């Protein structure tokens, strides 16, 4: 039986570099080795590409660069492309059957790496260029979800291009904040894992939160606080969609920031969510509407809020959600009866699906 070469791409020029390493290790370890041959492509924080053939544990502890690394690049040439490995004796070409980027945040989840993969004509595991870019952009994602009939938070975007700084926008920001009320959220428009996100409790803290958000993007969004709690839904599929169990984030205070997402120091994730079957079904259907409205394919995690009145409000879509053994996406799918290995196999099948009739 032919083994498919699966390019697992990890690392990257992103503030979520280390999260990517953890997720990639879980993906590599759970691939069915009888069907798939992992081709490991690591990207350093500085943007150097390497073909890595060493122990997977070195990826997890971030000692993978150096030994067992050879400079490499993904060729955009379709006829004889694949992975170009630059050895001392010459260039070696490794064929790639499916590219599986496990890159979180900027330069991995925003359509950039997906564009390169599309140019190369390689089947892509996960969302394509447009869906990835749209989902990364909180403002445009909300606009499309709202057009599809989904409730979204009140929000306003501010930019910082051509040297325009915080003080030029300060009056308008404070006006919006006063109209919306405190607390409110200040976020980079395009960033993941809650980097640069602040829950602002009072006007005195607004400027500091804005300055922090601008460190991560040249556009920021001020967004109303939604009372209630966050729920998530794992979605899998291209045309026909499978959804996992709905999960619920229980917070003791604050919001689900980077620390809480990866340590759960003061929070807990409940799978399944502690809600009625009717509300669960409504959340799952809403997740499908959002997934389709944004043009998602392969897999994604749709995050929403559930208010005390039972209203569902869209938060965001993660097109490459965390993929560790303890991450939310595999946890929701596991609760629905799918093993980690089965999830990966289905994602790879979905990547190959558009190429089957070519």
Tab-separated table of C-alpha atoms in Angstrom:
chain	number	residue	atom	x	y	z
A	1	UNK	CA	0.000	0.000	0.000
A	2	UNK	CA	1.297	3.445	-0.947
A	3	UNK	CA	2.271	5.660	1.946
A	4	UNK	CA	1.359	9.318	1.592
A	5	UNK	CA	4.020	11.895	2.392
A	6	UNK	CA	2.455	14.327	4.870
A	7	UNK	CA	4.392	17.569	5.284
A	8	UNK	CA	3.880	18.648	8.885
A	9	UNK	CA	4.969	22.296	9.018
A	10	UNK	CA	5.746	23.705	12.461
A	11	UNK	CA	7.339	26.655	14.264
A	12	UNK	CA	7.169	29.911	12.332
A	13	UNK	CA	7.619	33.678	12.691
A	14	UNK	CA	4.840	34.073	15.209
A	15	UNK	CA	4.303	34.837	18.870
A	16	UNK	CA	2.673	31.393	18.970
A	17	UNK	CA	5.857	29.584	17.899
A	18	UNK	CA	6.079	27.386	21.022
A	19	UNK	CA	2.401	26.458	20.889
A	20	UNK	CA	3.003	25.268	17.325
A	21	UNK	CA	5.789	22.959	18.491
A	22	UNK	CA	3.488	21.310	21.042
A	23	UNK	CA	0.663	20.877	18.528
A	24	UNK	CA	2.963	19.530	15.827
A	25	UNK	CA	4.350	16.858	18.151
A	26	UNK	CA	0.858	15.574	18.870
A	27	UNK	CA	0.008	15.509	15.170
A	28	UNK	CA	3.222	13.657	14.273
A	29	UNK	CA	2.817	11.093	17.058
A	30	UNK	CA	-0.820	10.375	16.204
A	31	UNK	CA	-0.455	9.967	12.435
A	32	UNK	CA	-1.117	6.422	11.296
A	33	UNK	CA	2.413	5.403	10.265
A	34	UNK	CA	1.085	2.479	8.210
A	35	UNK	CA	-0.632	4.957	5.878
A	36	UNK	CA	1.360	8.168	6.265
A	37	UNK	CA	5.012	9.137	6.238
A	38	UNK	CA	5.598	12.405	8.126
A	39	UNK	CA	7.896	14.861	6.343
A	40	UNK	CA	8.890	17.344	9.028
A	41	UNK	CA	9.392	20.958	7.961
A	42	UNK	CA	10.468	23.337	10.700
A	43	UNK	CA	10.476	27.122	10.426
A	44	UNK	CA	12.638	29.030	12.900
A	45	UNK	CA	11.505	32.217	14.651
A	46	UNK	CA	13.639	34.107	12.131
A	47	UNK	CA	11.937	32.455	9.165
A	48	UNK	CA	14.575	29.869	8.196
A	49	UNK	CA	13.138	26.671	6.689
A	50	UNK	CA	14.604	23.258	7.521
A	51	UNK	CA	13.934	19.634	6.727
A	52	UNK	CA	14.140	17.920	10.118
A	53	UNK	CA	14.810	14.185	10.525
A	54	UNK	CA	15.569	13.983	14.240
A	55	UNK	CA	13.650	12.837	17.318
A	56	UNK	CA	10.197	14.372	17.677
A	57	UNK	CA	10.936	15.064	21.367
A	58	UNK	CA	13.447	17.705	20.227
A	59	UNK	CA	10.624	19.610	18.568
A	60	UNK	CA	8.668	19.592	21.803
A	61	UNK	CA	11.559	20.944	23.895
A	62	UNK	CA	12.630	23.369	21.134
A	63	UNK	CA	16.091	21.908	20.547
A	64	UNK	CA	15.318	20.748	17.016
A	65	UNK	CA	17.400	23.370	15.164
A	66	UNK	CA	20.951	22.209	14.414
A	67	UNK	CA	21.596	18.501	14.262
A	68	UNK	CA	19.422	16.582	11.754
A	69	UNK	CA	18.417	19.861	10.063
A	70	UNK	CA	19.009	20.656	6.397
A	71	UNK	CA	18.003	23.956	4.781
A	72	UNK	CA	14.870	23.471	2.714
A	73	UNK	CA	12.075	25.293	0.912
A	74	UNK	CA	8.669	24.444	-0.469
A	75	UNK	CA	8.801	24.836	-4.235
A	76	UNK	CA	5.951	26.747	-5.922
A	77	UNK	CA	6.628	24.808	-9.122
A	78	UNK	CA	3.813	22.342	-9.730
A	79	UNK	CA	5.366	19.959	-12.239
A	80	UNK	CA	8.417	18.950	-10.224
A	81	UNK	CA	7.855	20.731	-6.964
A	82	UNK	CA	7.531	19.390	-3.454
A	83	UNK	CA	10.134	20.052	-0.798
A	84	UNK	CA	13.547	21.199	-1.985
A	85	UNK	CA	16.271	20.009	0.399
A	86	UNK	CA	19.563	21.840	-0.066
A	87	UNK	CA	22.230	19.245	0.685
A	88	UNK	CA	25.968	19.787	0.200
A	89	UNK	CA	25.968	17.441	-2.791
A	90	UNK	CA	23.031	19.198	-4.449
A	91	UNK	CA	19.294	19.772	-4.277
A	92	UNK	CA	17.098	16.825	-3.349
A	93	UNK	CA	13.378	16.880	-4.146
A	94	UNK	CA	10.945	15.214	-1.789
A	95	UNK	CA	7.399	14.733	-3.109
A	96	UNK	CA	4.597	15.986	-0.862
A	97	UNK	CA	1.126	14.452	-1.056
A	98	UNK	CA	-0.534	16.666	1.582
A	99	UNK	CA	0.711	19.780	3.378
A	100	UNK	CA	-0.458	19.981	6.972
A	101	UNK	CA	0.558	23.355	8.443
A	102	UNK	CA	0.453	23.302	12.240
A	103	UNK	CA	1.304	26.980	12.531
A	104	UNK	CA	-0.717	29.176	14.856
A	105	UNK	CA	-1.245	32.906	14.444
A	106	UNK	CA	0.564	35.291	12.112
A	107	UNK	CA	2.318	33.809	9.044
A	108	UNK	CA	0.637	30.463	9.599
A	109	UNK	CA	-3.067	30.906	10.189
A	110	UNK	CA	-3.620	34.058	8.146
A	111	UNK	CA	-3.490	32.726	4.584
A	112	UNK	CA	0.208	33.331	3.902
A	113	UNK	CA	1.496	29.752	4.116
A	114	UNK	CA	-1.756	28.568	2.521
A	115	UNK	CA	-0.987	30.764	-0.493
A	116	UNK	CA	2.402	29.134	-0.994
A	117	UNK	CA	0.865	25.678	-0.726
A	118	UNK	CA	-1.823	26.650	-3.246
A	119	UNK	CA	0.814	27.921	-5.715
A	120	UNK	CA	2.615	24.609	-5.395
A	121	UNK	CA	-0.604	22.732	-6.181
A	122	UNK	CA	-0.243	20.601	-3.053
A	123	UNK	CA	-3.391	19.400	-1.273
A	124	UNK	CA	-3.856	21.464	1.883
A	125	UNK	CA	-5.059	20.147	5.226
A	126	UNK	CA	-7.412	22.808	6.563
A	127	UNK	CA	-8.789	26.139	5.426
A	128	UNK	CA	-7.601	27.798	2.239
A	129	UNK	CA	-6.161	31.251	1.597
A	130	UNK	CA	-9.312	33.368	1.724
A	131	UNK	CA	-10.981	31.617	4.671
A	132	UNK	CA	-7.754	31.705	6.672
A	133	UNK	CA	-7.281	35.424	6.042
A	134	UNK	CA	-10.908	36.255	6.816
A	135	UNK	CA	-11.025	34.245	10.032
A	136	UNK	CA	-7.815	35.888	11.244
A	137	UNK	CA	-9.369	39.318	10.700
A	138	UNK	CA	-11.822	39.796	13.565
A	139	UNK	CA	-13.596	42.735	11.928
A	140	UNK	CA	-14.251	41.086	8.560
A	141	UNK	CA	-15.131	37.742	10.155
A	142	UNK	CA	-17.761	39.468	12.299
A	143	UNK	CA	-19.150	41.328	9.289
A	144	UNK	CA	-19.630	38.126	7.294
A	145	UNK	CA	-21.107	36.264	10.266
A	146	UNK	CA	-23.549	39.134	10.843
A	147	UNK	CA	-24.533	39.059	7.159
A	148	UNK	CA	-25.329	35.363	7.642
A	149	UNK	CA	-27.707	36.245	10.476
A	150	UNK	CA	-25.452	35.526	13.462
A	151	UNK	CA	-25.303	37.932	16.421
A	152	UNK	CA	-21.918	39.657	16.850
A	153	UNK	CA	-20.564	42.082	19.487
A	154	UNK	CA	-20.664	45.830	18.947
A	155	UNK	CA	-17.175	46.856	17.835
A	156	UNK	CA	-15.122	49.512	16.097
A	157	UNK	CA	-11.766	49.267	14.305
A	158	UNK	CA	-8.933	51.786	14.542
A	159	UNK	CA	-5.765	51.831	12.402
A	160	UNK	CA	-2.186	52.979	12.955
A	161	UNK	CA	-0.708	53.326	9.495
A	162	UNK	CA	1.681	55.959	8.114
A	163	UNK	CA	2.854	57.049	11.534
A	164	UNK	CA	-0.647	57.726	12.889
A	165	UNK	CA	-0.479	56.924	16.594
A	166	UNK	CA	-2.771	56.396	19.527
A	167	UNK	CA	-3.355	60.061	20.344
A	168	UNK	CA	-5.044	60.790	16.991
A	169	UNK	CA	-7.663	58.162	17.758
A	170	UNK	CA	-7.965	58.688	21.480
A	171	UNK	CA	-11.037	60.927	21.369
A	172	UNK	CA	-12.969	58.542	19.089
A	173	UNK	CA	-11.910	55.521	21.125
A	174	UNK	CA	-13.103	57.065	24.364
A	175	UNK	CA	-16.375	58.092	22.750
A	176	UNK	CA	-17.015	54.526	21.548
A	177	UNK	CA	-15.989	53.094	24.940
A	178	UNK	CA	-18.326	55.434	26.810
A	179	UNK	CA	-21.212	54.567	24.495
A	180	UNK	CA	-20.538	50.819	24.776
A	181	UNK	CA	-19.749	50.848	28.491
A	182	UNK	CA	-17.085	49.196	30.600
A	183	UNK	CA	-15.708	46.590	30.788
A	184	UNK	CA	-14.809	46.233	27.134
A	185	UNK	CA	-12.119	44.437	25.167
A	186	UNK	CA	-9.227	45.898	23.208
A	187	UNK	CA	-7.723	43.455	20.696
A	188	UNK	CA	-5.373	43.368	17.722
A	189	UNK	CA	-7.530	42.801	14.642
A	190	UNK	CA	-5.253	39.979	13.453
A	191	UNK	CA	-3.599	37.935	16.226
A	192	UNK	CA	-4.182	34.645	17.991
A	193	UNK	CA	-3.977	33.025	21.430
A	194	UNK	CA	-5.221	36.274	23.003
A	195	UNK	CA	-1.867	38.014	22.471
A	196	UNK	CA	-2.294	41.760	22.905
A	197	UNK	CA	-5.836	41.389	24.254
A	198	UNK	CA	-6.921	43.344	27.333
A	199	UNK	CA	-10.194	43.428	29.221
A	200	UNK	CA	-10.487	47.099	30.189
A	201	UNK	CA	-12.447	47.735	33.369
A	202	UNK	CA	-12.255	51.530	33.516
A	203	UNK	CA	-11.368	54.535	31.306
A	204	UNK	CA	-7.970	55.070	32.954
A	205	UNK	CA	-6.729	51.728	31.541
A	206	UNK	CA	-7.856	52.254	27.959
A	207	UNK	CA	-4.735	53.950	26.562
A	208	UNK	CA	-2.363	51.296	27.945
A	209	UNK	CA	-4.516	48.516	26.456
A	210	UNK	CA	-4.556	50.254	23.078
A	211	UNK	CA	-0.774	50.627	23.045
A	212	UNK	CA	-0.368	46.928	23.876
A	213	UNK	CA	-2.722	45.851	21.080
A	214	UNK	CA	-0.844	47.992	18.548
A	215	UNK	CA	2.319	46.009	19.310
A	216	UNK	CA	0.717	42.997	17.606
A	217	UNK	CA	-1.035	44.577	14.627
A	218	UNK	CA	-1.436	47.887	12.823
A	219	UNK	CA	-5.180	47.733	13.382
A	220	UNK	CA	-6.995	47.217	16.652
A	221	UNK	CA	-10.609	46.599	17.552
A	222	UNK	CA	-12.585	47.856	20.541
A	223	UNK	CA	-15.315	45.372	21.343
A	224	UNK	CA	-18.156	45.275	23.831
A	225	UNK	CA	-18.009	42.763	26.667
A	226	UNK	CA	-20.576	39.978	26.311
A	227	UNK	CA	-22.066	38.750	29.577
A	228	UNK	CA	-22.182	34.978	29.894
A	229	UNK	CA	-19.577	32.349	29.079
A	230	UNK	CA	-17.659	31.085	26.068
A	231	UNK	CA	-18.637	27.918	24.230
A	232	UNK	CA	-16.790	26.251	21.388
A	233	UNK	CA	-17.616	23.853	18.608
A	234	UNK	CA	-15.192	21.700	16.607
A	235	UNK	CA	-16.211	21.483	12.945
A	236	UNK	CA	-14.824	18.962	10.459
A	237	UNK	CA	-15.620	18.780	6.760
A	238	UNK	CA	-15.825	20.430	3.352
A	239	UNK	CA	-19.412	20.175	2.103
A	240	UNK	CA	-20.842	17.699	4.596
A	241	UNK	CA	-19.982	18.852	8.123
A	242	UNK	CA	-19.353	16.879	11.296
A	243	UNK	CA	-19.438	18.710	14.617
A	244	UNK	CA	-17.961	17.656	17.922
A	245	UNK	CA	-19.433	18.063	21.366
A	246	UNK	CA	-19.876	21.652	22.500
A	247	UNK	CA	-17.436	22.686	25.220
A	248	UNK	CA	-17.743	25.378	27.881
A	249	UNK	CA	-15.094	27.560	29.466
A	250	UNK	CA	-15.623	28.209	33.161
A	251	UNK	CA	-13.716	31.257	34.408
A	252	UNK	CA	-13.134	32.327	37.984
A	253	UNK	CA	-12.423	35.880	36.792
A	254	UNK	CA	-10.850	37.928	34.004
A	255	UNK	CA	-10.943	36.337	30.546
A	256	UNK	CA	-9.534	33.324	28.728
A	257	UNK	CA	-6.092	34.809	28.026
A	258	UNK	CA	-2.907	33.090	26.845
A	259	UNK	CA	-1.954	31.872	30.344
A	260	UNK	CA	-5.374	30.386	31.020
A	261	UNK	CA	-5.572	28.763	27.592
A	262	UNK	CA	-2.399	26.774	28.149
A	263	UNK	CA	-2.307	26.293	31.938
A	264	UNK	CA	-5.945	26.409	33.123
A	265	UNK	CA	-4.658	27.879	36.403
A	266	UNK	CA	-7.979	29.352	37.482
A	267	UNK	CA	-10.352	28.104	34.801
A	268	UNK	CA	-11.853	24.837	33.633
A	269	UNK	CA	-13.116	23.417	30.347
A	270	UNK	CA	-16.239	21.279	30.467
A	271	UNK	CA	-16.884	18.793	27.663
A	272	UNK	CA	-19.756	18.475	27.058
A	273	UNK	CA	-20.922	21.949	28.039
A	274	UNK	CA	-23.372	22.138	30.935
A	275	UNK	CA	-26.290	23.258	28.787
A	276	UNK	CA	-29.526	21.749	27.490
A	277	UNK	CA	-29.584	19.468	24.461
A	278	UNK	CA	-31.697	22.056	22.632
A	279	UNK	CA	-29.166	24.829	23.223
A	280	UNK	CA	-26.295	22.499	22.275
A	281	UNK	CA	-27.987	21.740	18.939
A	282	UNK	CA	-28.525	25.472	18.334
A	283	UNK	CA	-24.847	26.212	19.012
A	284	UNK	CA	-23.753	23.419	16.671
A	285	UNK	CA	-25.994	24.724	13.885
A	286	UNK	CA	-24.727	28.278	14.446
A	287	UNK	CA	-21.137	26.993	14.197
A	288	UNK	CA	-21.977	25.431	10.826
A	289	UNK	CA	-23.493	28.698	9.574
A	290	UNK	CA	-20.351	30.631	10.582
A	291	UNK	CA	-18.018	27.967	9.125
A	292	UNK	CA	-19.791	28.126	5.771
A	293	UNK	CA	-20.160	31.922	5.760
A	294	UNK	CA	-16.398	32.295	6.098
A	295	UNK	CA	-15.635	29.645	3.485
A	296	UNK	CA	-13.902	27.243	5.859
A	297	UNK	CA	-12.814	23.779	4.765
A	298	UNK	CA	-11.128	20.800	6.376
A	299	UNK	CA	-11.451	21.759	10.010
A	300	UNK	CA	-11.776	24.727	12.355
A	301	UNK	CA	-12.928	25.607	15.861
A	302	UNK	CA	-15.781	28.103	16.126
A	303	UNK	CA	-15.939	30.052	19.396
A	304	UNK	CA	-19.097	31.787	20.601
A	305	UNK	CA	-20.580	33.305	23.738
A	306	UNK	CA	-23.766	32.141	25.420
A	307	UNK	CA	-25.506	34.932	27.345
A	308	UNK	CA	-27.636	34.469	30.489
A	309	UNK	CA	-30.697	35.052	28.258
A	310	UNK	CA	-29.636	32.164	25.998
A	311	UNK	CA	-28.459	34.303	23.066
A	312	UNK	CA	-25.548	32.979	20.993
A	313	UNK	CA	-22.971	35.625	20.010
A	314	UNK	CA	-20.064	34.959	17.642
A	315	UNK	CA	-16.535	35.428	18.970
A	316	UNK	CA	-13.982	34.027	16.484
A	317	UNK	CA	-12.901	31.102	14.319
A	318	UNK	CA	-9.552	29.368	14.808
A	319	UNK	CA	-8.589	27.804	11.476
A	320	UNK	CA	-5.607	25.982	13.033
A	321	UNK	CA	-6.685	25.435	16.628
A	322	UNK	CA	-4.428	23.920	19.253
A	323	UNK	CA	-3.728	20.257	18.493
A	324	UNK	CA	-2.104	18.969	21.656
A	325	UNK	CA	-3.522	15.922	23.422
A	326	UNK	CA	-5.281	18.295	25.835
A	327	UNK	CA	-6.439	20.949	23.358
A	328	UNK	CA	-10.059	21.869	22.919
A	329	UNK	CA	-10.531	20.738	19.304
A	330	UNK	CA	-9.424	17.107	19.748
A	331	UNK	CA	-11.193	17.096	23.125
A	332	UNK	CA	-14.541	18.027	21.561
A	333	UNK	CA	-14.115	15.490	18.766
A	334	UNK	CA	-13.080	12.791	21.235
A	335	UNK	CA	-16.262	13.454	23.234
A	336	UNK	CA	-18.183	12.896	19.981
A	337	UNK	CA	-16.496	9.511	19.516
A	338	UNK	CA	-13.479	10.298	17.296
A	339	UNK	CA	-9.932	9.328	18.269
A	340	UNK	CA	-7.007	11.653	17.549
A	341	UNK	CA	-5.808	9.283	14.819
A	342	UNK	CA	-9.266	9.236	13.201
A	343	UNK	CA	-9.463	13.054	13.225
A	344	UNK	CA	-6.102	13.356	11.444
A	345	UNK	CA	-7.037	10.688	8.913
A	346	UNK	CA	-10.286	12.494	8.097
A	347	UNK	CA	-8.494	15.856	7.751
A	348	UNK	CA	-6.039	14.312	5.277
A	349	UNK	CA	-8.882	12.699	3.314
A	350	UNK	CA	-10.648	16.064	3.149
A	351	UNK	CA	-7.445	17.683	1.842
A	352	UNK	CA	-7.245	15.141	-0.977
A	353	UNK	CA	-10.952	15.331	-1.814
A	354	UNK	CA	-10.774	18.282	-4.272
A	355	UNK	CA	-7.949	16.527	-6.185
A	356	UNK	CA	-9.658	13.156	-6.647
A	357	UNK	CA	-11.288	14.012	-9.970
A	358	UNK	CA	-8.241	15.751	-11.478
